[in-house]
């Protein structure tokens, strides 16, 4: 399936075992670090999404209060 896989295992005695598919372990780890860093940057750079969820929550809460008042 053309997937790159890396497995790192430490035994209870501290011995290191590693396995990587056709690519080298270093290349897979570098790729992982690039992608995880980019994802963290995207999440940190988008505070609007958190603010919009907060605004949406406030609007929905107000609607619920109005519906509950009307129901009474």
JSON list of N, CA and C in Angstrom, two decimals:
[
{"chain": "A", "resi": 1, "resn": "UNK", "atom": "N", "xyz": [0.83, -1.19, 0.00]},
{"chain": "A", "resi": 1, "resn": "UNK", "atom": "CA", "xyz": [0.00, 0.00, 0.00]},
{"chain": "A", "resi": 1, "resn": "UNK", "atom": "C", "xyz": [0.87, 1.25, 0.00]},
{"chain": "A", "resi": 2, "resn": "UNK", "atom": "N", "xyz": [2.12, 1.10, -0.18]},
{"chain": "A", "resi": 2, "resn": "UNK", "atom": "CA", "xyz": [3.05, 2.23, -0.31]},
{"chain": "A", "resi": 2, "resn": "UNK", "atom": "C", "xyz": [3.12, 3.10, 0.94]},
{"chain": "A", "resi": 3, "resn": "UNK", "atom": "N", "xyz": [2.91, 2.50, 2.11]},
{"chain": "A", "resi": 3, "resn": "UNK", "atom": "CA", "xyz": [2.99, 3.24, 3.37]},
{"chain": "A", "resi": 3, "resn": "UNK", "atom": "C", "xyz": [4.40, 3.13, 3.93]},
{"chain": "A", "resi": 4, "resn": "UNK", "atom": "N", "xyz": [4.83, 4.22, 4.55]},
{"chain": "A", "resi": 4, "resn": "UNK", "atom": "CA", "xyz": [6.12, 4.20, 5.24]},
{"chain": "A", "resi": 4, "resn": "UNK", "atom": "C", "xyz": [5.85, 3.95, 6.72]},
{"chain": "A", "resi": 5, "resn": "UNK", "atom": "N", "xyz": [6.50, 2.95, 7.27]},
{"chain": "A", "resi": 5, "resn": "UNK", "atom": "CA", "xyz": [6.25, 2.56, 8.65]},
{"chain": "A", "resi": 5, "resn": "UNK", "atom": "C", "xyz": [7.57, 2.52, 9.41]},
{"chain": "A", "resi": 6, "resn": "UNK", "atom": "N", "xyz": [7.53, 3.07, 10.62]},
{"chain": "A", "resi": 6, "resn": "UNK", "atom": "CA", "xyz": [8.69, 3.00, 11.50]},
{"chain": "A", "resi": 6, "resn": "UNK", "atom": "C", "xyz": [8.21, 2.54, 12.87]},
{"chain": "A", "resi": 7, "resn": "UNK", "atom": "N", "xyz": [8.92, 1.60, 13.46]},
{"chain": "A", "resi": 7, "resn": "UNK", "atom": "CA", "xyz": [8.57, 1.10, 14.78]},
{"chain": "A", "resi": 7, "resn": "UNK", "atom": "C", "xyz": [9.82, 1.19, 15.65]},
{"chain": "A", "resi": 8, "resn": "UNK", "atom": "N", "xyz": [9.64, 1.77, 16.82]},
{"chain": "A", "resi": 8, "resn": "UNK", "atom": "CA", "xyz": [10.73, 1.87, 17.79]},
{"chain": "A", "resi": 8, "resn": "UNK", "atom": "C", "xyz": [10.24, 1.21, 19.07]},
{"chain": "A", "resi": 9, "resn": "UNK", "atom": "N", "xyz": [11.01, 0.26, 19.57]},
{"chain": "A", "resi": 9, "resn": "UNK", "atom": "CA", "xyz": [10.61, -0.48, 20.77]},
{"chain": "A", "resi": 9, "resn": "UNK", "atom": "C", "xyz": [11.79, -0.49, 21.74]},
{"chain": "A", "resi": 10, "resn": "UNK", "atom": "N", "xyz": [11.49, -0.19, 23.00]},
{"chain": "A", "resi": 10, "resn": "UNK", "atom": "CA", "xyz": [12.48, -0.31, 24.06]},
{"chain": "A", "resi": 10, "resn": "UNK", "atom": "C", "xyz": [12.08, -1.46, 24.95]},
{"chain": "A", "resi": 11, "resn": "UNK", "atom": "N", "xyz": [13.00, -2.36, 25.20]},
{"chain": "A", "resi": 11, "resn": "UNK", "atom": "CA", "xyz": [12.71, -3.47, 26.10]},
{"chain": "A", "resi": 11, "resn": "UNK", "atom": "C", "xyz": [12.73, -2.98, 27.54]},
{"chain": "A", "resi": 12, "resn": "UNK", "atom": "N", "xyz": [12.29, -3.83, 28.46]},
{"chain": "A", "resi": 12, "resn": "UNK", "atom": "CA", "xyz": [12.29, -3.44, 29.86]},
{"chain": "A", "resi": 12, "resn": "UNK", "atom": "C", "xyz": [13.71, -3.25, 30.38]},
{"chain": "A", "resi": 13, "resn": "UNK", "atom": "N", "xyz": [14.67, -3.85, 29.70]},
{"chain": "A", "resi": 13, "resn": "UNK", "atom": "CA", "xyz": [16.07, -3.70, 30.10]},
{"chain": "A", "resi": 13, "resn": "UNK", "atom": "C", "xyz": [16.74, -2.52, 29.39]},
{"chain": "A", "resi": 14, "resn": "UNK", "atom": "N", "xyz": [15.96, -1.78, 28.58]},
{"chain": "A", "resi": 14, "resn": "UNK", "atom": "CA", "xyz": [16.50, -0.60, 27.93]},
{"chain": "A", "resi": 14, "resn": "UNK", "atom": "C", "xyz": [17.11, -0.85, 26.57]},
{"chain": "A", "resi": 15, "resn": "UNK", "atom": "N", "xyz": [16.97, -2.05, 26.05]},
{"chain": "A", "resi": 15, "resn": "UNK", "atom": "CA", "xyz": [17.53, -2.35, 24.74]},
{"chain": "A", "resi": 15, "resn": "UNK", "atom": "C", "xyz": [16.60, -1.79, 23.66]},
{"chain": "A", "resi": 16, "resn": "UNK", "atom": "N", "xyz": [17.20, -1.20, 22.62]},
{"chain": "A", "resi": 16, "resn": "UNK", "atom": "CA", "xyz": [16.45, -0.57, 21.55]},
{"chain": "A", "resi": 16, "resn": "UNK", "atom": "C", "xyz": [16.30, -1.51, 20.36]},
{"chain": "A", "resi": 17, "resn": "UNK", "atom": "N", "xyz": [15.07, -1.61, 19.88]},
{"chain": "A", "resi": 17, "resn": "UNK", "atom": "CA", "xyz": [14.79, -2.34, 18.65]},
{"chain": "A", "resi": 17, "resn": "UNK", "atom": "C", "xyz": [14.07, -1.38, 17.72]},
{"chain": "A", "resi": 18, "resn": "UNK", "atom": "N", "xyz": [14.45, -1.40, 16.45]},
{"chain": "A", "resi": 18, "resn": "UNK", "atom": "CA", "xyz": [13.78, -0.52, 15.50]},
{"chain": "A", "resi": 18, "resn": "UNK", "atom": "C", "xyz": [13.58, -1.23, 14.18]},
{"chain": "A", "resi": 19, "resn": "UNK", "atom": "N", "xyz": [12.52, -0.81, 13.50]},
{"chain": "A", "resi": 19, "resn": "UNK", "atom": "CA", "xyz": [12.23, -1.36, 12.18]},
{"chain": "A", "resi": 19, "resn": "UNK", "atom": "C", "xyz": [11.68, -0.23, 11.33]},
{"chain": "A", "resi": 20, "resn": "UNK", "atom": "N", "xyz": [12.12, -0.15, 10.10]},
{"chain": "A", "resi": 20, "resn": "UNK", "atom": "CA", "xyz": [11.58, 0.82, 9.15]},
{"chain": "A", "resi": 20, "resn": "UNK", "atom": "C", "xyz": [11.41, 0.13, 7.81]},
{"chain": "A", "resi": 21, "resn": "UNK", "atom": "N", "xyz": [10.33, 0.50, 7.12]},
{"chain": "A", "resi": 21, "resn": "UNK", "atom": "CA", "xyz": [10.12, -0.04, 5.78]},
{"chain": "A", "resi": 21, "resn": "UNK", "atom": "C", "xyz": [11.20, 0.49, 4.85]},
{"chain": "A", "resi": 22, "resn": "UNK", "atom": "N", "xyz": [11.01, 0.38, 3.59]},
{"chain": "A", "resi": 22, "resn": "UNK", "atom": "CA", "xyz": [12.02, 0.72, 2.59]},
{"chain": "A", "resi": 22, "resn": "UNK", "atom": "C", "xyz": [12.78, 2.01, 2.87]},
{"chain": "A", "resi": 23, "resn": "UNK", "atom": "N", "xyz": [12.11, 2.98, 3.46]},
{"chain": "A", "resi": 23, "resn": "UNK", "atom": "CA", "xyz": [12.78, 4.24, 3.79]},
{"chain": "A", "resi": 23, "resn": "UNK", "atom": "C", "xyz": [13.64, 4.05, 5.03]},
{"chain": "A", "resi": 24, "resn": "UNK", "atom": "N", "xyz": [14.55, 4.99, 5.24]},
{"chain": "A", "resi": 24, "resn": "UNK", "atom": "CA", "xyz": [15.36, 4.90, 6.44]},
{"chain": "A", "resi": 24, "resn": "UNK", "atom": "C", "xyz": [14.59, 5.48, 7.63]},
{"chain": "A", "resi": 25, "resn": "UNK", "atom": "N", "xyz": [14.94, 5.05, 8.80]},
{"chain": "A", "resi": 25, "resn": "UNK", "atom": "CA", "xyz": [14.29, 5.50, 10.03]},
{"chain": "A", "resi": 25, "resn": "UNK", "atom": "C", "xyz": [14.41, 7.02, 10.16]},
{"chain": "A", "resi": 26, "resn": "UNK", "atom": "N", "xyz": [15.59, 7.56, 9.87]},
{"chain": "A", "resi": 26, "resn": "UNK", "atom": "CA", "xyz": [15.80, 9.00, 10.00]},
{"chain": "A", "resi": 26, "resn": "UNK", "atom": "C", "xyz": [14.86, 9.78, 9.09]},
{"chain": "A", "resi": 27, "resn": "UNK", "atom": "N", "xyz": [14.67, 9.30, 7.88]},
{"chain": "A", "resi": 27, "resn": "UNK", "atom": "CA", "xyz": [13.81, 10.00, 6.92]},
{"chain": "A", "resi": 27, "resn": "UNK", "atom": "C", "xyz": [12.35, 9.99, 7.40]},
{"chain": "A", "resi": 28, "resn": "UNK", "atom": "N", "xyz": [11.91, 8.88, 7.95]},
{"chain": "A", "resi": 28, "resn": "UNK", "atom": "CA", "xyz": [10.53, 8.78, 8.44]},
{"chain": "A", "resi": 28, "resn": "UNK", "atom": "C", "xyz": [10.34, 9.69, 9.65]},
{"chain": "A", "resi": 29, "resn": "UNK", "atom": "N", "xyz": [11.30, 9.72, 10.55]},
{"chain": "A", "resi": 29, "resn": "UNK", "atom": "CA", "xyz": [11.19, 10.56, 11.74]},
{"chain": "A", "resi": 29, "resn": "UNK", "atom": "C", "xyz": [11.22, 12.04, 11.34]},
{"chain": "A", "resi": 30, "resn": "UNK", "atom": "N", "xyz": [12.08, 12.41, 10.40]},
{"chain": "A", "resi": 30, "resn": "UNK", "atom": "CA", "xyz": [12.11, 13.79, 9.92]},
{"chain": "A", "resi": 30, "resn": "UNK", "atom": "C", "xyz": [10.77, 14.19, 9.31]},
{"chain": "A", "resi": 31, "resn": "UNK", "atom": "N", "xyz": [10.20, 13.29, 8.54]},
{"chain": "A", "resi": 31, "resn": "UNK", "atom": "CA", "xyz": [8.90, 13.58, 7.92]},
{"chain": "A", "resi": 31, "resn": "UNK", "atom": "C", "xyz": [7.82, 13.73, 8.99]},
{"chain": "A", "resi": 32, "resn": "UNK", "atom": "N", "xyz": [7.83, 12.87, 9.97]},
{"chain": "A", "resi": 32, "resn": "UNK", "atom": "CA", "xyz": [6.87, 12.97, 11.07]},
{"chain": "A", "resi": 32, "resn": "UNK", "atom": "C", "xyz": [7.00, 14.31, 11.79]},
{"chain": "A", "resi": 33, "resn": "UNK", "atom": "N", "xyz": [8.23, 14.71, 12.08]},
{"chain": "A", "resi": 33, "resn": "UNK", "atom": "CA", "xyz": [8.46, 15.97, 12.78]},
{"chain": "A", "resi": 33, "resn": "UNK", "atom": "C", "xyz": [7.98, 17.16, 11.95]},
{"chain": "A", "resi": 34, "resn": "UNK", "atom": "N", "xyz": [8.23, 17.12, 10.64]},
{"chain": "A", "resi": 34, "resn": "UNK", "atom": "CA", "xyz": [7.78, 18.21, 9.77]},
{"chain": "A", "resi": 34, "resn": "UNK", "atom": "C", "xyz": [6.26, 18.34, 9.81]},
{"chain": "A", "resi": 35, "resn": "UNK", "atom": "N", "xyz": [5.57, 17.20, 9.66]},
{"chain": "A", "resi": 35, "resn": "UNK", "atom": "CA", "xyz": [4.11, 17.23, 9.63]},
{"chain": "A", "resi": 35, "resn": "UNK", "atom": "C", "xyz": [3.52, 17.59, 10.98]},
{"chain": "A", "resi": 36, "resn": "UNK", "atom": "N", "xyz": [4.05, 17.06, 12.06]},
{"chain": "A", "resi": 36, "resn": "UNK", "atom": "CA", "xyz": [3.50, 17.36, 13.38]},
{"chain": "A", "resi": 36, "resn": "UNK", "atom": "C", "xyz": [3.77, 18.82, 13.74]},
{"chain": "A", "resi": 37, "resn": "UNK", "atom": "N", "xyz": [4.93, 19.36, 13.33]},
{"chain": "A", "resi": 37, "resn": "UNK", "atom": "CA", "xyz": [5.23, 20.77, 13.59]},
{"chain": "A", "resi": 37, "resn": "UNK", "atom": "C", "xyz": [4.27, 21.66, 12.79]},
{"chain": "A", "resi": 38, "resn": "UNK", "atom": "N", "xyz": [4.04, 21.31, 11.54]},
{"chain": "A", "resi": 38, "resn": "UNK", "atom": "CA", "xyz": [3.14, 22.09, 10.70]},
{"chain": "A", "resi": 38, "resn": "UNK", "atom": "C", "xyz": [1.72, 22.07, 11.26]},
{"chain": "A", "resi": 39, "resn": "UNK", "atom": "N", "xyz": [1.28, 20.93, 11.76]},
{"chain": "A", "resi": 39, "resn": "UNK", "atom": "CA", "xyz": [-0.06, 20.84, 12.33]},
{"chain": "A", "resi": 39, "resn": "UNK", "atom": "C", "xyz": [-0.18, 21.69, 13.59]},
{"chain": "A", "resi": 40, "resn": "UNK", "atom": "N", "xyz": [0.84, 21.66, 14.44]},
{"chain": "A", "resi": 40, "resn": "UNK", "atom": "CA", "xyz": [0.81, 22.48, 15.65]},
{"chain": "A", "resi": 40, "resn": "UNK", "atom": "C", "xyz": [0.77, 23.96, 15.29]},
{"chain": "A", "resi": 41, "resn": "UNK", "atom": "N", "xyz": [1.52, 24.36, 14.26]},
{"chain": "A", "resi": 41, "resn": "UNK", "atom": "CA", "xyz": [1.53, 25.75, 13.82]},
{"chain": "A", "resi": 41, "resn": "UNK", "atom": "C", "xyz": [0.15, 26.16, 13.32]},
{"chain": "A", "resi": 42, "resn": "UNK", "atom": "N", "xyz": [-0.52, 25.29, 12.57]},
{"chain": "A", "resi": 42, "resn": "UNK", "atom": "CA", "xyz": [-1.85, 25.60, 12.07]},
{"chain": "A", "resi": 42, "resn": "UNK", "atom": "C", "xyz": [-2.84, 25.79, 13.21]},
{"chain": "A", "resi": 43, "resn": "UNK", "atom": "N", "xyz": [-2.77, 24.94, 14.20]},
{"chain": "A", "resi": 43, "resn": "UNK", "atom": "CA", "xyz": [-3.68, 25.04, 15.34]},
{"chain": "A", "resi": 43, "resn": "UNK", "atom": "C", "xyz": [-3.41, 26.30, 16.16]},
{"chain": "A", "resi": 44, "resn": "UNK", "atom": "N", "xyz": [-2.14, 26.63, 16.33]},
{"chain": "A", "resi": 44, "resn": "UNK", "atom": "CA", "xyz": [-1.77, 27.80, 17.13]},
{"chain": "A", "resi": 44, "resn": "UNK", "atom": "C", "xyz": [-2.09, 29.09, 16.37]},
{"chain": "A", "resi": 45, "resn": "UNK", "atom": "N", "xyz": [-2.02, 29.06, 15.05]},
{"chain": "A", "resi": 45, "resn": "UNK", "atom": "CA", "xyz": [-2.23, 30.26, 14.25]},
{"chain": "A", "resi": 45, "resn": "UNK", "atom": "C", "xyz": [-3.70, 30.55, 14.00]},
{"chain": "A", "resi": 46, "resn": "UNK", "atom": "N", "xyz": [-4.60, 29.69, 14.46]},
{"chain": "A", "resi": 46, "resn": "UNK", "atom": "CA", "xyz": [-6.02, 29.87, 14.18]},
{"chain": "A", "resi": 46, "resn": "UNK", "atom": "C", "xyz": [-6.83, 30.05, 15.47]},
{"chain": "A", "resi": 47, "resn": "UNK", "atom": "N", "xyz": [-6.57, 31.15, 16.21]},
{"chain": "A", "resi": 47, "resn": "UNK", "atom": "CA", "xyz": [-7.35, 31.36, 17.43]},
{"chain": "A", "resi": 47, "resn": "UNK", "atom": "C", "xyz": [-8.79, 31.73, 17.12]},
{"chain": "A", "resi": 48, "resn": "UNK", "atom": "N", "xyz": [-9.07, 32.16, 15.88]},
{"chain": "A", "resi": 48, "resn": "UNK", "atom": "CA", "xyz": [-10.44, 32.50, 15.50]},
{"chain": "A", "resi": 48, "resn": "UNK", "atom": "C", "xyz": [-11.37, 31.30, 15.63]},
{"chain": "A", "resi": 49, "resn": "UNK", "atom": "N", "xyz": [-10.85, 30.12, 15.29]},
{"chain": "A", "resi": 49, "resn": "UNK", "atom": "CA", "xyz": [-11.71, 28.94, 15.36]},
{"chain": "A", "resi": 49, "resn": "UNK", "atom": "C", "xyz": [-12.18, 28.70, 16.79]},
{"chain": "A", "resi": 50, "resn": "UNK", "atom": "N", "xyz": [-11.30, 28.92, 17.77]},
{"chain": "A", "resi": 50, "resn": "UNK", "atom": "CA", "xyz": [-11.70, 28.76, 19.15]},
{"chain": "A", "resi": 50, "resn": "UNK", "atom": "C", "xyz": [-12.69, 29.84, 19.54]},
{"chain": "A", "resi": 51, "resn": "UNK", "atom": "N", "xyz": [-12.46, 31.06, 19.07]},
{"chain": "A", "resi": 51, "resn": "UNK", "atom": "CA", "xyz": [-13.37, 32.16, 19.36]},
{"chain": "A", "resi": 51, "resn": "UNK", "atom": "C", "xyz": [-14.72, 31.95, 18.73]},
{"chain": "A", "resi": 52, "resn": "UNK", "atom": "N", "xyz": [-14.74, 31.43, 17.52]},
{"chain": "A", "resi": 52, "resn": "UNK", "atom": "CA", "xyz": [-16.03, 31.21, 16.84]},
{"chain": "A", "resi": 52, "resn": "UNK", "atom": "C", "xyz": [-16.83, 30.12, 17.55]},
{"chain": "A", "resi": 53, "resn": "UNK", "atom": "N", "xyz": [-16.15, 29.11, 18.09]},
{"chain": "A", "resi": 53, "resn": "UNK", "atom": "CA", "xyz": [-16.87, 28.08, 18.84]},
{"chain": "A", "resi": 53, "resn": "UNK", "atom": "C", "xyz": [-17.46, 28.67, 20.11]},
{"chain": "A", "resi": 54, "resn": "UNK", "atom": "N", "xyz": [-16.72, 29.57, 20.72]},
{"chain": "A", "resi": 54, "resn": "UNK", "atom": "CA", "xyz": [-17.22, 30.21, 21.94]},
{"chain": "A", "resi": 54, "resn": "UNK", "atom": "C", "xyz": [-18.44, 31.06, 21.61]},
{"chain": "A", "resi": 55, "resn": "UNK", "atom": "N", "xyz": [-18.39, 31.79, 20.51]},
{"chain": "A", "resi": 55, "resn": "UNK", "atom": "CA", "xyz": [-19.51, 32.61, 20.08]},
{"chain": "A", "resi": 55, "resn": "UNK", "atom": "C", "xyz": [-20.72, 31.74, 19.74]},
{"chain": "A", "resi": 56, "resn": "UNK", "atom": "N", "xyz": [-20.47, 30.66, 19.04]},
{"chain": "A", "resi": 56, "resn": "UNK", "atom": "CA", "xyz": [-21.54, 29.73, 18.68]},
{"chain": "A", "resi": 56, "resn": "UNK", "atom": "C", "xyz": [-22.19, 29.15, 19.94]},
{"chain": "A", "resi": 57, "resn": "UNK", "atom": "N", "xyz": [-21.39, 28.81, 20.92]},
{"chain": "A", "resi": 57, "resn": "UNK", "atom": "CA", "xyz": [-21.90, 28.28, 22.19]},
{"chain": "A", "resi": 57, "resn": "UNK", "atom": "C", "xyz": [-22.80, 29.30, 22.88]},
{"chain": "A", "resi": 58, "resn": "UNK", "atom": "N", "xyz": [-22.36, 30.55, 22.89]},
{"chain": "A", "resi": 58, "resn": "UNK", "atom": "CA", "xyz": [-23.14, 31.61, 23.52]},
{"chain": "A", "resi": 58, "resn": "UNK", "atom": "C", "xyz": [-24.49, 31.79, 22.81]},
{"chain": "A", "resi": 59, "resn": "UNK", "atom": "N", "xyz": [-24.47, 31.78, 21.48]},
{"chain": "A", "resi": 59, "resn": "UNK", "atom": "CA", "xyz": [-25.72, 31.93, 20.72]},
{"chain": "A", "resi": 59, "resn": "UNK", "atom": "C", "xyz": [-26.68, 30.77, 21.00]},
{"chain": "A", "resi": 60, "resn": "UNK", "atom": "N", "xyz": [-26.16, 29.57, 21.00]},
{"chain": "A", "resi": 60, "resn": "UNK", "atom": "CA", "xyz": [-27.02, 28.40, 21.25]},
{"chain": "A", "resi": 60, "resn": "UNK", "atom": "C", "xyz": [-27.58, 28.42, 22.67]},
{"chain": "A", "resi": 61, "resn": "UNK", "atom": "N", "xyz": [-26.77, 28.84, 23.61]},
{"chain": "A", "resi": 61, "resn": "UNK", "atom": "CA", "xyz": [-27.22, 28.91, 24.99]},
{"chain": "A", "resi": 61, "resn": "UNK", "atom": "C", "xyz": [-28.37, 29.91, 25.12]},
{"chain": "A", "resi": 62, "resn": "UNK", "atom": "N", "xyz": [-28.25, 31.06, 24.44]},
{"chain": "A", "resi": 62, "resn": "UNK", "atom": "CA", "xyz": [-29.31, 32.07, 24.46]},
{"chain": "A", "resi": 62, "resn": "UNK", "atom": "C", "xyz": [-30.58, 31.52, 23.83]},
{"chain": "A", "resi": 63, "resn": "UNK", "atom": "N", "xyz": [-30.45, 30.79, 22.73]},
{"chain": "A", "resi": 63, "resn": "UNK", "atom": "CA", "xyz": [-31.62, 30.20, 22.08]},
{"chain": "A", "resi": 63, "resn": "UNK", "atom": "C", "xyz": [-32.33, 29.22, 23.00]},
{"chain": "A", "resi": 64, "resn": "UNK", "atom": "N", "xyz": [-31.56, 28.42, 23.72]},
{"chain": "A", "resi": 64, "resn": "UNK", "atom": "CA", "xyz": [-32.12, 27.44, 24.65]},
{"chain": "A", "resi": 64, "resn": "UNK", "atom": "C", "xyz": [-32.89, 28.15, 25.75]},
{"chain": "A", "resi": 65, "resn": "UNK", "atom": "N", "xyz": [-32.33, 29.23, 26.28]},
{"chain": "A", "resi": 65, "resn": "UNK", "atom": "CA", "xyz": [-33.01, 29.99, 27.33]},
{"chain": "A", "resi": 65, "resn": "UNK", "atom": "C", "xyz": [-34.33, 30.56, 26.83]},
{"chain": "A", "resi": 66, "resn": "UNK", "atom": "N", "xyz": [-34.34, 31.09, 25.61]},
{"chain": "A", "resi": 66, "resn": "UNK", "atom": "CA", "xyz": [-35.57, 31.65, 25.03]},
{"chain": "A", "resi": 66, "resn": "UNK", "atom": "C", "xyz": [-36.60, 30.55, 24.85]},
{"chain": "A", "resi": 67, "resn": "UNK", "atom": "N", "xyz": [-36.19, 29.41, 24.32]},
{"chain": "A", "resi": 67, "resn": "UNK", "atom": "CA", "xyz": [-37.12, 28.29, 24.13]},
{"chain": "A", "resi": 67, "resn": "UNK", "atom": "C", "xyz": [-37.69, 27.80, 25.45]},
{"chain": "A", "resi": 68, "resn": "UNK", "atom": "N", "xyz": [-36.85, 27.76, 26.48]},
{"chain": "A", "resi": 68, "resn": "UNK", "atom": "CA", "xyz": [-37.32, 27.30, 27.78]},
{"chain": "A", "resi": 68, "resn": "UNK", "atom": "C", "xyz": [-38.33, 28.29, 28.37]},
{"chain": "A", "resi": 69, "resn": "UNK", "atom": "N", "xyz": [-38.07, 29.59, 28.20]},
{"chain": "A", "resi": 69, "resn": "UNK", "atom": "CA", "xyz": [-39.01, 30.61, 28.68]},
{"chain": "A", "resi": 69, "resn": "UNK", "atom": "C", "xyz": [-40.34, 30.50, 27.94]},
{"chain": "A", "resi": 70, "resn": "UNK", "atom": "N", "xyz": [-40.28, 30.32, 26.63]},
{"chain": "A", "resi": 70, "resn": "UNK", "atom": "CA", "xyz": [-41.51, 30.21, 25.83]},
{"chain": "A", "resi": 70, "resn": "UNK", "atom": "C", "xyz": [-42.29, 28.96, 26.20]},
{"chain": "A", "resi": 71, "resn": "UNK", "atom": "N", "xyz": [-41.59, 27.90, 26.55]},
{"chain": "A", "resi": 71, "resn": "UNK", "atom": "CA", "xyz": [-42.24, 26.64, 26.90]},
{"chain": "A", "resi": 71, "resn": "UNK", "atom": "C", "xyz": [-43.00, 26.78, 28.21]},
{"chain": "A", "resi": 72, "resn": "UNK", "atom": "N", "xyz": [-42.46, 27.56, 29.14]},
{"chain": "A", "resi": 72, "resn": "UNK", "atom": "CA", "xyz": [-43.12, 27.76, 30.44]},
{"chain": "A", "resi": 72, "resn": "UNK", "atom": "C", "xyz": [-44.40, 28.52, 30.23]}
]
